[in-house]
Amino acid sequence: MPTNHQIQLAARPVGEPKPSDFRLVETEAPTPGPGQVLLKTLWLSLDPYMRGRMSDAKSYAKSLEPGDVIVGGTVNEVVASNNPKFAAGDVVLGYEGWQSYSLSDGTGLRKLDPARAPIQTALGVLGMPGMTAYTGLLNIGQPKAGETVVVAAASGAVGSIVGQIARIKGARAVGIAGGADKCRYIVDELGFDAAVDHRDPDLRRKLAEACPDGIDVYFENVGGAVWDAVFPRLNNFARIPLCGLIAHYNDTETPKGPDRLPGFMRQALTKRLALRGFIVSDFASDGPAFERDVSQWIREGKIKHREDIVEGLDKAPEAFIGLLKGANLGKLLVKVA
Amino acid sequence: MPTNHQIQLAARPVGEPKPSDFRLVETEAPTPGPGQVLLKTLWLSLDPYMRGRMSDAKSYAKSLEPGDVIVGGTVNEVVASNNPKFAAGDVVLGYEGWQSYSLSDGTGLRKLDPARAPIQTALGVLGMPGMTAYTGLLNIGQPKAGETVVVAAASGAVGSIVGQIARIKGARAVGIAGGADKCRYIVDELGFDAAVDHRDPDLRRKLAEACPDGIDVYFENVGGAVWDAVFPRLNNFARIPLCGLIAHYNDTETPKGPDRLPGFMRQALTKRLALRGFIVSDFASDGPAFERDVSQWIREGKIKHREDIVEGLDKAPEAFIGLLKGANLGKLLVKVA
């Protein structure tokens, strides 16, 4: 029997996760029972939302308990099957988490066609991050030609797609990213109209210069200082799809005052802002449209994407800690096997 | 010539408006020039938004300057006309402000048919407040049968209509109002399912009891402690039409910490909340549907309304100061002539 490597949550992180919050456990790979398949993990997706699962705060999904294998989207190969729907050698999209082998009764698995697209894109541009960008921007952001769309974490798996779809819809795309390399990447390679470095002490002024006509759509996945810079530049009737707050995931206490909530509400009223939180599954019925449109845009060269690949499951904790600090460029993936 | 009474802004209120912020000025009524009509004010509407006009903070409409006649919706009689579209004796809906006579070239005036409905309802249930309730609730709140709709200032011109329309749409209507009389009124006379007194020190628990299945729509026109009680009870996918923040209109400083904005954003994300600020003119195209539906609901007895009438323009400042404290019950109107 092959050895199964699992990464479990050793302790709930307090603030920024540290390596000791994770535990690598070696066991024998399990044997599939009736109706089950044995899956070998080929690719593991690392995504910011996982930080939320490690916390015990109430959210849209159940928290992990210490000792649990950490959750995550995966691309897997079927290595043994007692399920008539799957054969050894099939490649599937799953949610098997941070481990090298797992059992499944087939629920939630989706077969992938390796001839159609590189299989790991099902975790990135053609998967959850890409669909988050697509559904949030189009359903909530509703960018119109000539409008200005701002997205933070703009070189990341979601932000990079938001800006490129905004341009496809005729809007001006302005990305906020950390550091000169990322800023260059989103303008030179992805075709954003402008980039602003959130580490720049002059962030507010630079953002204002990059958005001379104000901001009509702010795709929010960051919060913190980026929000503070964006908020005063929002135009009347601006839309704010909200799908992440990575700047706050490691917060350990309520921020000090002043209390900015009443001021936010006042601006939301006088500027007639629309803010809506969402996660990708809220728009599950958009799946076919997403796959059709984004596949076509990739073929036409209108959407580019980059993968930041880490080799080996044991590197996942370090890579995940880096992700929360913006160390990656492009979709962060672990090549497990 | 008749005497014209005007109430001007004497000074921008700091915090709660006081009588000395207003000035009563007597002049001769003006004489209409070519194309103009002379209007006599019959009814003046008093509404919370006027507090915003008295401030110099940027908003969706221009601020008043000290010395300006205070703005406001009016029902007027045409007493002399040099405009072929209007004849002496016509009754019109206008925006002539806190004065007994005014000139107009006819722009923005709308003739009212006194046989159709009492003319002052064009300032209330069949006017701006009623349409604010109708458009905000239906376009943004989108209540579904069986859901719970909460509205604050529930005995007021907007809130009272919100709750009754919510019930027409099959939702449970819970009103928040100040004092036992208002709470009795909205349940016994308007047919709300429950009422909660915002002065009750046990507001949060009482609201929770009145909303055993949580809150799906919160029509926000108040802010402050009412918001604080409502927010934790919002269900996943709750909608928040935001058209007023009367609890904050007299604020003079940024509230002390902690800063609750990051916590709000986190809840907006995990609960997938939708918040949208609006004013009635954002949905101007709904005008005909509003008039058709609400007129019919009044005829069918499904919508009731009450007017709180003050006699004499000189009483307007005191009545307005009272409005911001919740002294009125129903739509506050000044009978000017």
XYZ file of C-alpha atoms in Angstrom:
674
model
C 0.000 0.000 0.000
C 1.266 3.499 -0.792
C 1.894 5.938 2.048
C -0.709 8.667 2.544
C 0.567 12.062 3.575
C -1.946 14.333 5.252
C -1.572 17.849 6.529
C -3.827 18.390 9.509
C -4.678 21.489 11.437
C -2.535 21.146 14.567
C -3.834 24.298 16.253
C -6.079 27.188 15.285
C -3.800 30.021 14.130
C -3.844 33.146 16.269
C -3.174 35.985 13.861
C -0.789 34.993 11.105
C -0.567 31.190 10.717
C 2.793 29.684 11.636
C 4.319 26.328 10.632
C 3.495 24.768 13.997
C -0.232 25.283 13.314
C 0.125 22.489 10.741
C 1.040 18.844 11.257
C 2.222 16.372 8.625
C 0.936 12.862 9.332
C 1.915 9.679 7.504
C -0.492 6.758 7.328
C -1.212 3.921 4.955
C -3.393 4.884 2.029
C -6.908 3.537 2.642
C -8.574 0.724 0.709
C -11.791 1.511 -1.196
C -14.929 -0.235 0.045
C -18.042 -1.037 -2.012
C -18.989 1.907 -4.279
C -15.822 3.796 -3.373
C -12.875 5.050 -5.378
C -9.306 5.572 -4.197
C -8.026 8.952 -5.355
C -4.435 10.110 -5.697
C -4.033 13.864 -5.423
C -2.260 15.379 -8.405
C -2.866 19.083 -7.672
C -3.968 20.975 -4.585
C -5.290 24.519 -4.784
C -4.293 26.998 -2.068
C -6.776 29.826 -1.564
C -7.211 32.616 0.998
C -10.636 31.383 2.151
C -8.881 28.471 3.890
C -7.734 30.869 6.599
C -11.407 31.321 7.510
C -11.905 27.559 7.852
C -9.068 27.447 10.380
C -10.886 29.943 12.592
C -13.858 29.094 14.778
C -15.764 32.267 13.828
C -19.156 31.556 12.270
C -19.057 31.724 8.499
C -20.737 30.332 5.399
C -18.987 26.995 5.872
C -18.139 24.790 8.829
C -14.923 25.438 10.706
C -12.141 22.883 10.788
C -11.362 21.293 14.121
C -7.791 20.692 15.218
C -6.834 17.247 13.921
C -8.882 17.614 10.734
C -7.211 17.346 7.367
C -7.246 20.843 5.897
C -9.846 21.288 3.165
C -9.120 22.339 -0.376
C -9.952 21.884 -4.019
C -7.957 19.160 -5.773
C -7.381 17.460 -9.087
C -7.113 13.724 -8.545
C -6.456 10.546 -10.440
C -8.643 7.528 -9.794
C -6.203 4.737 -8.864
C -8.736 2.088 -7.896
C -12.490 2.012 -8.360
C -15.401 0.018 -6.974
C -17.766 2.581 -8.464
C -19.155 1.919 -11.939
C -19.086 5.641 -12.769
C -15.304 5.860 -12.483
C -12.394 3.852 -13.879
C -8.753 3.724 -12.868
C -6.949 6.459 -14.764
C -9.851 8.914 -14.748
C -8.867 12.434 -13.754
C -11.400 14.245 -11.579
C -11.952 17.589 -9.899
C -12.607 17.072 -6.202
C -12.441 18.655 -2.805
C -10.132 16.155 -1.163
C -7.999 18.552 0.858
C -4.381 18.588 1.886
C -3.562 14.907 1.470
C -2.030 12.621 -1.098
C -4.665 9.853 -1.080
C -8.344 9.832 -0.229
C -11.505 7.791 -0.560
C -14.708 9.001 -2.178
C -18.109 7.549 -2.998
C -18.073 9.762 -6.080
C -20.283 12.519 -4.678
C -19.126 15.898 -5.945
C -16.438 14.515 -8.231
C -16.381 15.847 -11.769
C -14.444 14.122 -14.562
C -11.938 16.307 -16.382
C -10.873 15.903 -20.015
C -7.079 16.350 -20.089
C -7.270 16.967 -23.857
C -9.469 20.020 -23.359
C -7.313 22.120 -21.033
C -4.409 21.519 -18.654
C -6.052 19.696 -15.776
C -4.876 22.107 -13.071
C -6.747 25.000 -14.736
C -9.861 23.433 -13.186
C -8.515 24.837 -9.914
C -7.740 28.274 -11.345
C -8.861 30.193 -14.378
C -11.439 27.541 -15.330
C -12.340 26.735 -11.744
C -13.462 28.372 -8.540
C -11.238 31.467 -8.703
C -12.102 32.191 -12.329
C -15.801 31.689 -11.714
C -15.645 33.895 -8.611
C -14.249 36.664 -10.800
C -16.761 36.059 -13.585
C -19.933 35.789 -11.536
C -19.126 38.530 -9.058
C -18.052 41.024 -11.649
C -20.899 40.372 -14.071
C -23.783 39.792 -11.641
C -22.932 42.394 -9.022
C -20.328 44.689 -10.565
C -22.148 44.962 -13.897
C -19.374 47.004 -15.568
C -20.412 49.169 -18.497
C -18.232 50.355 -21.354
C -16.230 53.388 -20.325
C -16.572 52.780 -16.607
C -13.621 52.247 -14.278
C -13.238 48.902 -12.515
C -10.728 48.585 -9.689
C -9.640 45.251 -8.286
C -7.190 44.506 -5.519
C -4.936 41.452 -5.296
C -4.895 42.079 -9.012
C -2.167 39.627 -9.904
C -3.884 36.821 -8.014
C -6.117 34.034 -9.211
C -9.339 36.036 -8.901
C -8.169 39.623 -9.401
C -6.267 38.899 -12.591
C -9.432 37.540 -14.211
C -11.631 40.362 -12.903
C -9.508 42.989 -14.639
C -9.319 41.112 -17.919
C -13.089 40.525 -18.035
C -13.642 44.198 -17.187
C -11.594 45.112 -20.262
C -13.491 42.611 -22.413
C -16.648 44.465 -21.332
C -15.147 47.772 -22.448
C -14.342 49.123 -19.005
C -11.062 50.622 -17.799
C -9.270 48.125 -15.517
C -7.083 49.371 -12.692
C -5.300 46.806 -10.553
C -3.871 47.178 -7.083
C -1.032 44.803 -6.279
C 1.946 44.500 -3.961
C 5.273 45.460 -5.505
C 6.662 46.605 -8.828
C 6.879 43.119 -10.362
C 3.206 42.419 -9.879
C 2.260 45.879 -11.111
C 4.328 45.420 -14.240
C 2.834 41.968 -14.790
C -0.779 43.100 -14.688
C -0.185 45.982 -17.087
C 2.372 44.476 -19.471
C 1.172 40.883 -19.583
C -2.507 41.044 -18.615
C -3.301 44.347 -20.315
C -4.737 46.264 -17.355
C -4.942 49.999 -18.054
C -3.061 50.932 -14.901
C -1.592 49.421 -11.748
C -1.037 50.874 -8.305
C 1.302 49.407 -5.693
C -0.476 49.109 -2.362
C 2.866 49.334 -0.570
C 3.387 52.825 -1.962
C 3.072 55.303 0.932
C 1.341 57.587 -1.536
C -1.289 54.945 -2.400
C -4.271 57.286 -2.196
C -2.864 59.875 -4.559
C -1.567 57.254 -6.995
C -4.946 55.558 -7.062
C -6.662 58.883 -7.689
C -4.300 59.535 -10.602
C -4.982 56.088 -12.034
C -8.747 56.697 -11.794
C -9.275 60.250 -13.082
C -13.010 59.606 -13.553
C -13.494 57.941 -10.179
C -14.360 54.301 -9.560
C -17.586 52.671 -10.743
C -16.919 49.096 -9.666
C -14.644 48.004 -6.857
C -14.207 44.254 -6.706
C -13.352 43.819 -3.025
C -11.275 40.876 -1.899
C -8.814 42.629 0.377
C -10.132 45.289 2.782
C -7.760 47.220 5.002
C -5.692 50.084 3.614
C -6.732 49.306 0.055
C -10.387 49.811 0.946
C -9.484 53.068 2.679
C -7.849 54.336 -0.507
C -10.653 53.197 -2.782
C -13.652 54.299 -0.757
C -13.375 58.084 -1.172
C -12.951 57.646 -4.945
C -16.176 55.684 -5.473
C -18.586 57.354 -7.848
C -22.290 57.716 -7.343
C -24.003 54.391 -8.040
C -20.767 52.418 -7.645
C -21.104 48.662 -7.162
C -18.967 46.648 -4.750
C -18.917 42.862 -5.170
C -17.347 41.607 -1.939
C -15.831 38.132 -1.908
C -12.820 38.369 0.368
C -11.077 40.418 3.036
C -7.606 38.962 3.063
C -6.167 41.970 4.914
C -8.335 41.057 7.896
C -8.094 37.262 7.984
C -5.299 37.372 10.531
C -6.932 40.087 12.692
C -6.996 39.174 16.360
C -8.898 42.113 17.824
C -11.534 44.670 16.916
C -9.748 47.638 15.340
C -9.528 50.791 17.413
C -11.762 53.757 16.692
C -12.998 56.042 15.404
C -15.995 53.967 14.402
C -16.171 54.351 10.636
C -19.383 52.384 10.168
C -21.739 55.402 10.394
C -19.572 57.275 7.903
C -19.652 54.305 5.565
C -23.437 54.149 5.789
C -23.742 57.877 5.142
C -21.641 57.578 1.981
C -23.563 54.480 0.916
C -26.714 56.583 1.167
C -25.555 59.822 -0.416
C -23.611 58.109 -3.219
C -26.241 55.384 -3.669
C -23.628 52.613 -3.370
C -24.470 48.940 -3.733
C -22.390 46.462 -1.746
C -23.032 42.752 -1.856
C -21.145 39.853 -0.355
C -21.058 36.638 -2.334
C -19.287 33.355 -2.732
C -18.978 31.478 -5.962
C -21.648 28.903 -5.177
C -24.277 31.664 -4.900
C -24.188 31.813 -8.702
C -23.843 28.103 -9.412
C -26.303 28.333 -12.302
C -23.789 30.514 -14.163
C -21.439 27.525 -14.468
C -22.117 26.679 -18.117
C -21.943 30.330 -19.221
C -18.710 30.773 -17.306
C -17.069 27.746 -18.896
C -18.203 28.708 -22.384
C -17.155 32.358 -22.135
C -13.851 31.990 -20.331
C -12.725 29.027 -22.447
C -13.419 31.095 -25.535
C -11.643 34.169 -24.148
C -8.576 32.044 -23.377
C -8.592 30.637 -26.917
C -8.883 34.160 -28.320
C -5.978 35.339 -26.174
C -8.185 37.782 -24.306
C -7.596 36.115 -20.971
C -4.124 35.160 -19.832
C -3.272 33.485 -16.580
C -0.229 32.402 -14.662
C 0.338 29.603 -12.198
C 2.644 29.767 -9.210
C 3.526 26.117 -8.604
C 4.981 24.663 -5.434
C 6.338 21.098 -5.588
C 5.364 18.685 -2.831
C 2.563 18.550 -0.288
C 4.980 19.208 2.566
C 5.544 22.703 1.145
C 1.832 23.584 1.384
C 1.919 25.243 4.845
C 4.779 27.563 3.928
C 3.164 28.395 0.593
C -0.161 29.094 2.269
C 1.466 31.376 4.866
C 3.100 33.217 1.962
C -0.199 33.485 0.071
C -1.719 35.498 2.926
C 1.223 37.897 2.640
C 1.015 38.161 -1.131
C 4.171 36.141 -1.847
C 2.693 34.391 -4.894
C 2.271 35.679 -8.413
C -0.681 34.042 -10.131
C -2.734 31.057 -9.099
C -1.004 29.213 -6.256
C -0.982 25.430 -6.749
C 0.746 22.559 -5.025
C 1.915 19.767 -7.327
C 1.303 16.843 -5.021
C 2.109 13.898 -7.299
C -50.433 92.544 -2.716
C -50.594 89.707 -0.191
C -47.772 89.298 2.289
C -45.311 86.510 1.615
C -43.987 84.634 4.611
C -40.708 82.810 4.120
C -38.725 80.684 6.500
C -35.045 80.979 5.742
C -32.067 79.122 7.111
C -30.598 81.631 9.584
C -27.605 79.490 10.519
C -26.453 75.947 9.826
C -27.573 73.813 12.770
C -24.816 72.319 14.862
C -26.207 69.041 16.138
C -29.927 69.246 16.846
C -31.561 72.215 15.054
C -32.858 74.956 17.353
C -35.433 77.685 16.701
C -32.744 80.342 16.178
C -31.412 78.393 13.171
C -34.590 79.521 11.377
C -35.734 83.027 10.491
C -39.250 84.125 9.511
C -39.136 86.902 6.916
C -42.099 88.914 5.660
C -42.035 90.435 2.196
C -44.562 91.374 -0.456
C -45.688 88.464 -2.590
C -43.947 88.739 -5.988
C -45.669 89.571 -9.287
C -45.484 86.974 -12.077
C -43.543 88.006 -15.181
C -44.057 86.643 -18.719
C -44.559 82.866 -18.694
C -44.694 82.752 -14.919
C -47.327 81.717 -12.433
C -47.845 82.963 -8.887
C -48.335 80.073 -6.500
C -49.935 80.119 -3.086
C -48.713 77.318 -0.827
C -51.527 75.204 0.544
C -49.488 72.368 2.076
C -45.824 71.974 2.947
C -44.249 68.569 3.533
C -41.701 68.203 6.337
C -39.238 65.371 5.814
C -36.040 64.205 7.536
C -33.856 64.688 4.417
C -34.165 68.464 4.943
C -31.703 68.185 7.827
C -29.092 67.104 5.282
C -29.741 70.174 3.103
C -29.030 72.399 6.113
C -25.558 70.864 6.457
C -22.634 71.686 4.187
C -21.533 68.040 3.918
C -21.454 66.780 0.333
C -24.566 64.846 -0.574
C -26.781 63.935 -3.501
C -28.264 67.433 -3.584
C -26.886 70.923 -3.135
C -26.649 72.317 0.381
C -28.701 75.323 1.428
C -26.804 78.492 2.237
C -27.758 80.653 5.215
C -30.354 83.118 3.948
C -31.917 80.612 1.544
C -35.565 79.713 1.854
C -35.670 76.134 3.110
C -36.575 73.622 0.424
C -39.514 71.278 0.544
C -42.280 69.602 -1.388
C -45.517 71.596 -1.573
C -49.054 71.542 -2.848
C -49.906 74.946 -4.302
C -52.779 76.807 -5.842
C -52.175 78.874 -8.947
C -53.425 82.386 -8.037
C -52.276 84.195 -11.176
C -50.922 82.833 -14.419
C -49.053 84.204 -17.414
C -48.384 80.651 -18.544
C -50.815 79.037 -20.983
C -50.360 75.628 -19.330
C -51.822 76.794 -16.022
C -54.957 78.673 -14.997
C -55.849 80.423 -11.762
C -57.398 77.853 -9.463
C -55.272 74.940 -10.650
C -53.798 72.872 -7.838
C -50.261 71.670 -8.444
C -47.563 69.596 -6.794
C -44.359 71.612 -6.563
C -41.117 72.014 -4.695
C -41.619 75.593 -3.550
C -40.194 75.307 -0.050
C -41.037 76.925 3.251
C -42.913 79.985 2.003
C -46.460 81.072 1.442
C -46.091 82.479 -2.089
C -43.681 81.761 -4.909
C -43.131 82.247 -8.620
C -42.599 79.453 -11.108
C -42.155 79.155 -14.867
C -44.023 75.875 -14.597
C -40.966 73.605 -14.669
C -41.484 70.615 -12.406
C -45.073 71.484 -11.530
C -47.598 68.682 -11.834
C -51.335 69.331 -11.856
C -53.321 67.464 -9.225
C -56.928 66.348 -9.569
C -58.648 67.174 -6.242
C -61.449 64.762 -7.156
C -59.058 61.826 -7.325
C -57.501 61.960 -3.876
C -57.077 64.516 -1.094
C -54.491 66.894 -2.534
C -52.066 66.624 0.372
C -51.650 62.858 -0.206
C -49.408 63.897 -3.120
C -46.889 64.781 -0.406
C -47.355 61.538 1.521
C -48.742 58.146 0.689
C -49.165 59.008 -3.012
C -46.016 61.143 -3.135
C -42.332 61.011 -2.373
C -42.542 59.129 0.935
C -44.914 56.491 -0.442
C -42.823 56.017 -3.556
C -39.646 55.788 -1.482
C -41.233 52.922 0.408
C -42.557 51.238 -2.739
C -39.451 51.463 -4.915
C -36.915 50.715 -2.205
C -38.792 47.748 -0.826
C -39.660 46.198 -4.173
C -36.484 46.935 -6.157
C -33.895 46.377 -3.443
C -35.675 44.571 -0.620
C -37.509 42.133 -2.903
C -39.518 40.546 -0.083
C -40.777 37.041 -0.704
C -43.777 35.369 0.873
C -42.911 34.035 4.293
C -39.862 36.228 4.759
C -39.486 38.729 7.598
C -39.264 42.440 6.772
C -38.199 44.871 9.479
C -38.598 48.614 9.133
C -37.686 51.352 11.563
C -39.508 54.662 12.000
C -42.406 52.350 11.282
C -45.200 54.783 12.084
C -43.718 57.439 9.812
C -44.538 58.409 6.270
C -42.152 55.907 4.687
C -41.978 53.129 7.285
C -45.720 52.757 7.601
C -46.015 52.066 3.870
C -43.021 49.703 3.807
C -44.619 47.401 6.359
C -48.009 47.385 4.671
C -46.526 46.605 1.251
C -44.411 43.862 2.831
C -47.627 42.275 4.095
C -49.305 42.648 0.709
C -46.355 40.670 -0.696
C -46.929 37.917 1.845
C -44.037 38.744 4.151
C -44.119 39.146 7.921
C -43.843 42.867 8.817
C -42.132 43.923 12.031
C -42.015 47.619 12.844
C -39.691 49.470 15.180
C -41.099 52.704 16.570
C -40.676 55.014 19.539
C -43.195 54.536 22.325
C -46.225 52.431 23.100
C -48.695 54.590 21.135
C -46.799 54.219 17.882
C -46.274 50.506 18.469
C -49.992 50.010 19.082
C -50.832 52.075 15.998
C -48.696 50.055 13.591
C -50.046 46.723 14.828
C -53.695 47.600 15.542
C -54.360 50.066 12.746
C -51.778 49.259 10.067
C -51.783 45.489 10.551
C -48.069 44.915 11.146
C -47.372 41.472 12.594
C -45.347 42.855 15.490
C -43.912 46.080 16.855
C -40.858 46.763 18.983
C -40.265 49.976 20.933
C -36.772 51.285 20.242
C -36.775 53.032 23.611
C -37.076 49.672 25.353
C -33.759 48.971 27.123
C -34.291 45.363 26.101
C -34.594 46.260 22.406
C -32.296 43.503 21.153
C -34.087 40.694 22.930
C -37.540 42.057 22.030
C -36.536 42.315 18.396
C -35.201 38.759 18.442
C -38.516 37.567 19.888
C -40.459 39.450 17.224
C -38.309 37.873 14.495
C -38.007 34.201 15.438
C -36.857 33.297 11.911
C -34.359 36.154 11.639
C -34.598 39.137 9.303
C -34.573 38.854 5.518
C -35.128 42.505 4.615
C -34.219 45.488 6.740
C -35.478 48.759 5.324
C -32.975 51.178 6.844
C -33.931 54.774 7.432
C -32.657 55.242 10.964
C -29.215 53.833 11.842
C -27.869 54.111 15.377
C -29.079 51.759 18.089
C -31.786 50.321 15.839
C -29.193 49.182 13.318
C -27.155 47.682 16.149
C -30.138 45.611 17.236
C -31.073 44.525 13.724
C -27.649 43.665 12.347
C -26.924 40.473 14.324
C -30.376 39.127 13.397
C -29.940 39.436 9.625
C -30.246 36.146 7.789
C -27.987 34.929 5.042
C -28.812 36.749 1.799
C -30.619 39.571 3.616
C -31.244 42.760 1.638
C -30.887 46.248 3.095
C -32.445 49.141 1.172
C -30.906 52.246 2.768
C -32.678 55.567 2.321
C -32.126 57.439 5.561
C -30.098 57.619 8.738
C -32.164 59.918 10.901
C -30.355 58.833 14.093
C -27.162 60.356 12.695
C -28.391 63.568 11.066
C -27.544 65.597 14.150
C -24.150 63.939 14.735
C -21.368 66.445 15.258
C -18.361 64.152 15.526
C -17.076 60.805 14.338
C -18.252 58.192 16.822
C -15.643 56.704 19.118
C -14.252 53.236 18.526
C -14.019 50.370 18.251
C -14.121 50.601 14.470
C -17.038 48.400 13.479
C -16.555 48.741 9.731
C -14.308 45.663 9.318
C -16.797 43.612 11.328
C -19.633 44.845 9.156
C -17.736 43.893 6.017
C -16.954 40.463 7.408
C -20.631 39.816 8.113
C -21.598 41.200 4.708
C -19.255 38.623 3.201
C -20.069 35.576 5.296
C -23.827 36.207 5.289
C -23.832 37.372 1.670
C -25.685 40.598 2.560
C -26.758 43.144 -0.043
C -26.868 46.783 1.030
C -27.831 49.551 -1.353
C -28.359 53.233 -0.798
C -31.070 54.929 -2.848
C -33.260 57.955 -3.117
C -36.669 57.987 -4.674
C -35.579 59.617 -7.936
C -33.257 56.672 -8.674
C -36.390 54.720 -9.578
C -38.301 57.495 -11.327
C -39.474 55.110 -14.047
C -41.486 53.236 -11.413
C -43.797 56.255 -11.032
C -46.761 54.937 -13.012
C -46.600 51.478 -11.392
C -46.386 53.103 -7.958
C -49.422 55.295 -8.546
C -51.448 52.450 -9.980
C -50.597 49.946 -7.250
C -50.758 52.183 -4.208
C -53.977 53.901 -5.320
C -55.549 50.502 -5.738
C -54.271 49.234 -2.376
C -55.722 52.324 -0.674
C -59.106 51.712 -2.355
C -58.998 48.083 -1.280
C -58.225 49.097 2.308
C -54.870 47.307 2.194
C -52.915 50.493 2.805
C -53.904 52.931 5.507
C -52.142 56.156 6.307
C -52.310 58.942 8.816
C -51.416 62.612 8.612
C -49.981 64.680 11.427
C -51.037 68.214 10.526
C -49.552 71.422 11.900
C -51.420 74.661 11.232
C -49.444 77.668 10.019
C -46.068 78.104 8.347
C -44.644 79.742 11.474
C -44.986 76.388 13.248
C -42.771 74.616 10.686
C -39.425 74.976 12.536
C -40.788 73.561 15.775
C -42.538 70.749 13.924
C -39.374 69.938 11.989
C -37.283 69.859 15.169
C -39.881 67.478 16.609
C -39.800 65.285 13.487
C -36.103 64.552 14.007
C -36.950 63.399 17.544
C -39.904 61.272 16.461
C -42.605 63.566 17.872
C -44.975 63.033 14.938
C -47.294 60.134 14.245
C -47.833 59.694 10.513
C -46.963 61.960 7.634
C -46.003 65.406 8.968
C -47.606 68.241 6.988
C -47.889 71.976 7.481
C -51.211 73.485 6.451
C -49.931 76.804 5.164
C -53.112 78.324 3.726
